[in-house]
Amino acid sequence: MLVRVLVGAAVGVTILQKVIGENIAFGKTAKQSTTHGEYNASIALDEIYSNRGSTTGLGNPSWWEVDLRGYFSISNITLTAVDMIWNLHMRNAFVEVMDKDVSLCSDVQVAWCGNVSSTVASEEEFTFTCNATFPVRFVRVTRPGNDRLNIGHIDVQGVVATQRYRSHFTSTANRKVSFPSLATSAVTAGACGILCHKSHSCIDFSYRTAASTEANCLLTYEEVPLNSVADHAWRMYTLASCL
């Protein structure tokens, strides 16, 4: 497999060892400008399917995006091409990171991480460093020109960061987190929200009025409503994408 490491801009360097930790994009929510056949955006998040990847339809430009469902300091992002002729559809693509959903917000902070070269070999890897000075929630890959974008696999490396903006949650009655990352107690829904904010990786929470000894505050970093169930005693609070 051919590996290219790009630091900051398109400057090639050689490394002796490639250290990869947990892919913080795995299992998160991905979408793309359009979808070609069954090659949906989420395929690029699972390395098992890197030989086929995600593929958009024709677009000008074509793009792919993942919501990390939390805020992170990103160290590097690796794009892997597929092992067939579709690798050509990753040429000249560029990678950016953002703090907010660019489709919903007008005050998005964006940092450019790098771009793929004009030649892409089968299963070739491109690793970019990201020097964003703000907590990152979204990673977007864009391919300019009227063409498709194919990504065999994307690996995002980073650590949990403090979200520096005031959190705002929208509420939904009669729903609760079904698989909480933390179950604890809180005096009020606001206090539960503060616990969610302080945990940094928390993106949604559920609260119900109960005795202080009971677990009435459920925190999660998973997507809602996929990670929620109907329950009349609870209320679901979801972190807004545009704050």
CSV table of C-alpha atoms in Angstrom, one decimal:
chain,number,residue,atom,x,y,z
A,1,MET,CA,0.0,0.0,0.0
A,2,LEU,CA,1.3,3.4,-0.9
A,3,VAL,CA,1.1,6.0,1.9
A,4,ARG,CA,1.6,9.8,1.6
A,5,VAL,CA,1.8,11.9,4.7
A,6,LEU,CA,1.0,15.6,4.2
A,7,VAL,CA,1.7,18.1,6.9
A,8,GLY,CA,-0.3,21.4,6.9
A,9,ALA,CA,-0.2,22.1,3.2
A,10,ALA,CA,0.7,19.7,0.4
A,11,VAL,CA,4.3,19.1,1.6
A,12,GLY,CA,5.4,15.5,1.5
A,13,VAL,CA,7.5,14.0,4.3
A,14,THR,CA,8.7,10.5,5.2
A,15,ILE,CA,7.8,8.7,8.4
A,16,LEU,CA,9.3,5.5,9.8
A,17,GLN,CA,6.2,4.5,11.8
A,18,LYS,CA,2.6,5.3,11.6
A,19,VAL,CA,0.8,5.4,15.0
A,20,ILE,CA,-3.0,5.1,14.8
A,21,GLY,CA,-5.3,5.2,17.9
A,22,GLU,CA,-9.0,5.0,18.1
A,23,ASN,CA,-10.9,6.4,15.1
A,24,ILE,CA,-13.2,9.0,16.6
A,25,ALA,CA,-15.3,9.1,13.4
A,26,PHE,CA,-16.3,5.4,13.6
A,27,GLY,CA,-19.9,4.8,14.4
A,28,LYS,CA,-20.8,8.5,14.0
A,29,THR,CA,-23.3,10.2,11.7
A,30,ALA,CA,-22.1,10.7,8.0
A,31,LYS,CA,-23.8,12.2,5.0
A,32,GLN,CA,-22.9,13.2,1.5
A,33,SER,CA,-24.1,15.5,-1.3
A,34,THR,CA,-25.8,12.7,-3.2
A,35,THR,CA,-25.4,8.9,-3.1
A,36,HIS,CA,-24.5,6.6,-6.0
A,37,GLY,CA,-26.3,3.3,-5.7
A,38,GLU,CA,-25.8,1.6,-2.4
A,39,TYR,CA,-22.5,3.4,-1.6
A,40,ASN,CA,-23.9,5.6,1.2
A,41,ALA,CA,-21.8,7.9,3.3
A,42,SER,CA,-21.5,5.7,6.4
A,43,ILE,CA,-19.6,3.0,4.5
A,44,ALA,CA,-16.4,5.2,4.5
A,45,LEU,CA,-16.5,5.1,8.4
A,46,ASP,CA,-16.0,1.3,8.5
A,47,GLU,CA,-12.6,0.0,7.4
A,48,ILE,CA,-14.1,-3.4,6.7
A,49,TYR,CA,-15.7,-1.9,3.5
A,50,SER,CA,-12.6,0.1,2.4
A,51,ASN,CA,-12.5,-1.8,-0.9
A,52,ARG,CA,-15.8,-0.3,-2.0
A,53,GLY,CA,-16.2,2.9,0.1
A,54,SER,CA,-18.8,5.6,-0.1
A,55,THR,CA,-19.6,7.2,-3.5
A,56,THR,CA,-21.6,10.3,-4.4
A,57,GLY,CA,-23.4,11.0,-7.6
A,58,LEU,CA,-22.1,13.7,-10.0
A,59,GLY,CA,-21.9,17.0,-8.3
A,60,ASN,CA,-20.2,20.4,-8.6
A,61,PRO,CA,-18.8,20.1,-6.1
A,62,SER,CA,-19.3,16.7,-4.5
A,63,TRP,CA,-18.9,16.4,-0.7
A,64,TRP,CA,-18.9,14.0,2.2
A,65,GLU,CA,-19.2,14.9,5.9
A,66,VAL,CA,-19.2,13.3,9.3
A,67,ASP,CA,-20.7,14.8,12.5
A,68,LEU,CA,-18.4,13.7,15.3
A,69,ARG,CA,-21.2,14.1,17.8
A,70,GLY,CA,-18.9,15.9,20.2
A,71,TYR,CA,-16.0,18.4,20.2
A,72,PHE,CA,-12.4,17.4,19.6
A,73,SER,CA,-8.9,18.6,19.0
A,74,ILE,CA,-8.0,16.9,15.7
A,75,SER,CA,-4.4,15.8,15.2
A,76,ASN,CA,-4.7,14.1,11.8
A,77,ILE,CA,-7.1,12.7,9.2
A,78,THR,CA,-6.3,9.9,6.8
A,79,LEU,CA,-8.2,9.2,3.6
A,80,THR,CA,-7.7,5.8,1.9
A,81,ALA,CA,-8.6,5.1,-1.7
A,82,VAL,CA,-10.4,2.0,-2.8
A,83,ASP,CA,-8.5,-0.9,-4.5
A,84,MET,CA,-10.2,-0.5,-8.0
A,85,ILE,CA,-10.7,2.1,-10.7
A,86,TRP,CA,-13.0,4.1,-8.4
A,87,ASN,CA,-9.9,5.4,-6.7
A,88,LEU,CA,-9.7,8.0,-9.4
A,89,HIS,CA,-12.8,9.7,-7.8
A,90,MET,CA,-10.8,10.8,-4.8
A,91,ARG,CA,-8.3,12.9,-6.9
A,92,ASN,CA,-8.0,16.6,-5.9
A,93,ALA,CA,-10.4,16.2,-2.9
A,94,PHE,CA,-9.6,18.5,0.0
A,95,VAL,CA,-10.3,18.1,3.8
A,96,GLU,CA,-11.7,20.7,6.2
A,97,VAL,CA,-12.8,20.7,9.8
A,98,MET,CA,-15.6,22.9,11.2
A,99,ASP,CA,-17.1,23.8,14.6
A,100,LYS,CA,-20.7,23.9,13.3
A,101,ASP,CA,-23.0,22.5,10.6
A,102,VAL,CA,-22.2,24.6,7.5
A,103,SER,CA,-25.6,23.8,6.1
A,104,LEU,CA,-27.4,25.4,9.1
A,105,CYS,CA,-25.1,28.0,10.4
A,106,SER,CA,-23.7,31.3,9.0
A,107,ASP,CA,-20.9,31.8,11.5
A,108,VAL,CA,-19.0,28.6,11.0
A,109,GLN,CA,-15.3,28.4,11.8
A,110,VAL,CA,-13.4,26.4,9.2
A,111,ALA,CA,-9.8,25.1,9.1
A,112,TRP,CA,-8.2,23.6,6.0
A,113,CYS,CA,-6.3,20.4,6.6
A,114,GLY,CA,-5.0,19.5,3.1
A,115,ASN,CA,-5.8,18.1,-0.3
A,116,VAL,CA,-5.4,14.9,-2.2
A,117,SER,CA,-3.0,14.9,-5.1
A,118,SER,CA,-4.1,14.8,-8.8
A,119,THR,CA,-2.9,11.2,-9.0
A,120,VAL,CA,-4.3,8.5,-6.7
A,121,ALA,CA,-3.1,4.9,-6.7
A,122,SER,CA,-5.1,1.8,-5.6
A,123,GLU,CA,-5.4,1.7,-1.8
A,124,GLU,CA,-3.3,4.8,-1.4
A,125,GLU,CA,-3.4,6.7,1.9
A,126,PHE,CA,-3.2,10.4,2.4
A,127,THR,CA,-2.7,11.7,5.9
A,128,PHE,CA,-3.2,15.4,6.7
A,129,THR,CA,-2.5,17.3,9.9
A,130,CYS,CA,-5.1,19.7,11.2
A,131,ASN,CA,-4.1,22.8,13.1
A,132,ALA,CA,-7.6,24.1,14.0
A,133,THR,CA,-7.5,26.6,16.9
A,134,PHE,CA,-11.1,25.8,17.9
A,135,PRO,CA,-13.0,22.6,19.0
A,136,VAL,CA,-14.0,20.6,16.0
A,137,ARG,CA,-17.3,18.8,15.5
A,138,PHE,CA,-17.6,18.3,11.7
A,139,VAL,CA,-15.1,16.9,9.2
A,140,ARG,CA,-15.9,17.5,5.5
A,141,VAL,CA,-14.2,16.2,2.3
A,142,THR,CA,-15.0,18.1,-0.9
A,143,ARG,CA,-14.1,17.3,-4.5
A,144,PRO,CA,-14.3,20.3,-6.9
A,145,GLY,CA,-15.5,19.9,-10.4
A,146,ASN,CA,-18.5,18.1,-11.9
A,147,ASP,CA,-17.6,14.6,-10.8
A,148,ARG,CA,-18.1,11.9,-8.1
A,149,LEU,CA,-16.3,11.6,-4.8
A,150,ASN,CA,-15.3,8.2,-3.6
A,151,ILE,CA,-13.7,7.5,-0.2
A,152,GLY,CA,-12.6,4.0,0.7
A,153,HIS,CA,-12.1,4.8,4.3
A,154,ILE,CA,-11.6,7.8,6.6
A,155,ASP,CA,-9.7,7.8,9.9
A,156,VAL,CA,-10.0,10.8,12.2
A,157,GLN,CA,-7.5,11.0,15.1
A,158,GLY,CA,-8.1,13.4,18.0
A,159,VAL,CA,-8.9,13.9,21.7
A,160,VAL,CA,-11.9,15.4,23.5
A,161,ALA,CA,-11.9,19.2,23.6
A,162,THR,CA,-13.7,21.7,25.7
A,163,GLN,CA,-16.6,23.3,23.8
A,164,ARG,CA,-16.0,27.0,24.3
A,165,TYR,CA,-19.5,28.2,23.4
A,166,ARG,CA,-22.6,28.3,25.6
A,167,SER,CA,-24.6,25.1,25.1
A,168,HIS,CA,-28.1,25.2,23.9
A,169,PHE,CA,-30.4,22.2,23.9
A,170,THR,CA,-33.8,21.6,22.3
A,171,SER,CA,-36.1,19.4,24.2
A,172,THR,CA,-38.5,16.6,23.3
A,173,ALA,CA,-41.1,15.3,25.7
A,174,ASN,CA,-41.7,11.6,26.4
A,175,ARG,CA,-38.3,10.2,25.3
A,176,LYS,CA,-35.3,8.9,27.1
A,177,VAL,CA,-31.7,7.8,26.3
A,178,SER,CA,-31.8,4.0,25.9
A,179,PHE,CA,-28.0,3.4,26.1
A,180,PRO,CA,-26.5,6.1,28.3
A,181,SER,CA,-22.8,6.6,28.5
A,182,LEU,CA,-23.4,7.8,32.1
A,183,ALA,CA,-26.4,7.5,34.4
A,184,THR,CA,-26.3,9.9,37.3
A,185,SER,CA,-28.6,12.1,39.4
A,186,ALA,CA,-29.3,15.8,39.2
A,187,VAL,CA,-31.6,18.2,41.0
A,188,THR,CA,-32.9,19.9,37.9
A,189,ALA,CA,-32.8,19.5,34.1
A,190,GLY,CA,-30.4,22.5,34.0
A,191,ALA,CA,-28.1,20.7,36.4
A,192,CYS,CA,-28.2,17.6,34.2
A,193,GLY,CA,-27.3,19.9,31.3
A,194,ILE,CA,-24.3,21.3,33.1
A,195,LEU,CA,-23.1,17.8,33.7
A,196,CYS,CA,-23.5,17.0,30.0
A,197,HIS,CA,-21.6,20.2,29.1
A,198,LYS,CA,-18.7,19.4,31.5
A,199,SER,CA,-18.3,15.9,30.2
A,200,HIS,CA,-17.4,17.4,26.8
A,201,SER,CA,-18.2,14.2,24.8
A,202,CYS,CA,-21.8,14.4,25.8
A,203,ILE,CA,-24.1,15.5,23.0
A,204,ASP,CA,-27.6,14.7,24.3
A,205,PHE,CA,-29.2,13.9,27.7
A,206,SER,CA,-32.5,12.9,29.3
A,207,TYR,CA,-33.9,14.0,32.6
A,208,ARG,CA,-36.9,13.2,34.8
A,209,THR,CA,-38.0,14.4,38.2
A,210,ALA,CA,-37.1,11.8,40.8
A,211,ALA,CA,-35.6,11.4,44.2
A,212,SER,CA,-32.0,12.5,44.5
A,213,THR,CA,-30.8,8.9,45.1
A,214,GLU,CA,-32.2,7.7,41.8
A,215,ALA,CA,-30.4,7.9,38.4
A,216,ASN,CA,-32.6,10.6,36.7
A,217,CYS,CA,-29.9,12.2,34.5
A,218,LEU,CA,-28.8,10.1,31.5
A,219,LEU,CA,-25.9,11.4,29.3
A,220,THR,CA,-25.0,10.1,25.9
A,221,TYR,CA,-22.7,10.9,22.9
A,222,GLU,CA,-24.8,8.7,20.6
A,223,GLU,CA,-27.1,10.0,17.9
A,224,VAL,CA,-30.7,10.9,18.9
A,225,PRO,CA,-33.3,9.6,18.1
A,226,LEU,CA,-31.5,6.3,17.3
A,227,ASN,CA,-30.4,6.1,20.9
A,228,SER,CA,-33.7,6.9,22.5
A,229,VAL,CA,-37.0,5.2,23.3
A,230,ALA,CA,-40.5,6.4,24.2
A,231,ASP,CA,-41.0,7.0,28.0
A,232,HIS,CA,-43.6,9.4,29.4
A,233,ALA,CA,-41.6,10.1,32.5
A,234,TRP,CA,-38.6,11.5,30.7
A,235,ARG,CA,-37.7,14.4,28.5
A,236,MET,CA,-34.9,14.3,25.9
A,237,TYR,CA,-32.5,17.3,25.4
A,238,THR,CA,-30.5,17.5,22.2
A,239,LEU,CA,-27.5,19.8,21.6
A,240,ALA,CA,-28.2,22.2,18.8
A,241,SER,CA,-25.8,22.1,15.8
A,242,CYS,CA,-25.9,25.8,15.4
A,243,LEU,CA,-25.2,27.7,18.6
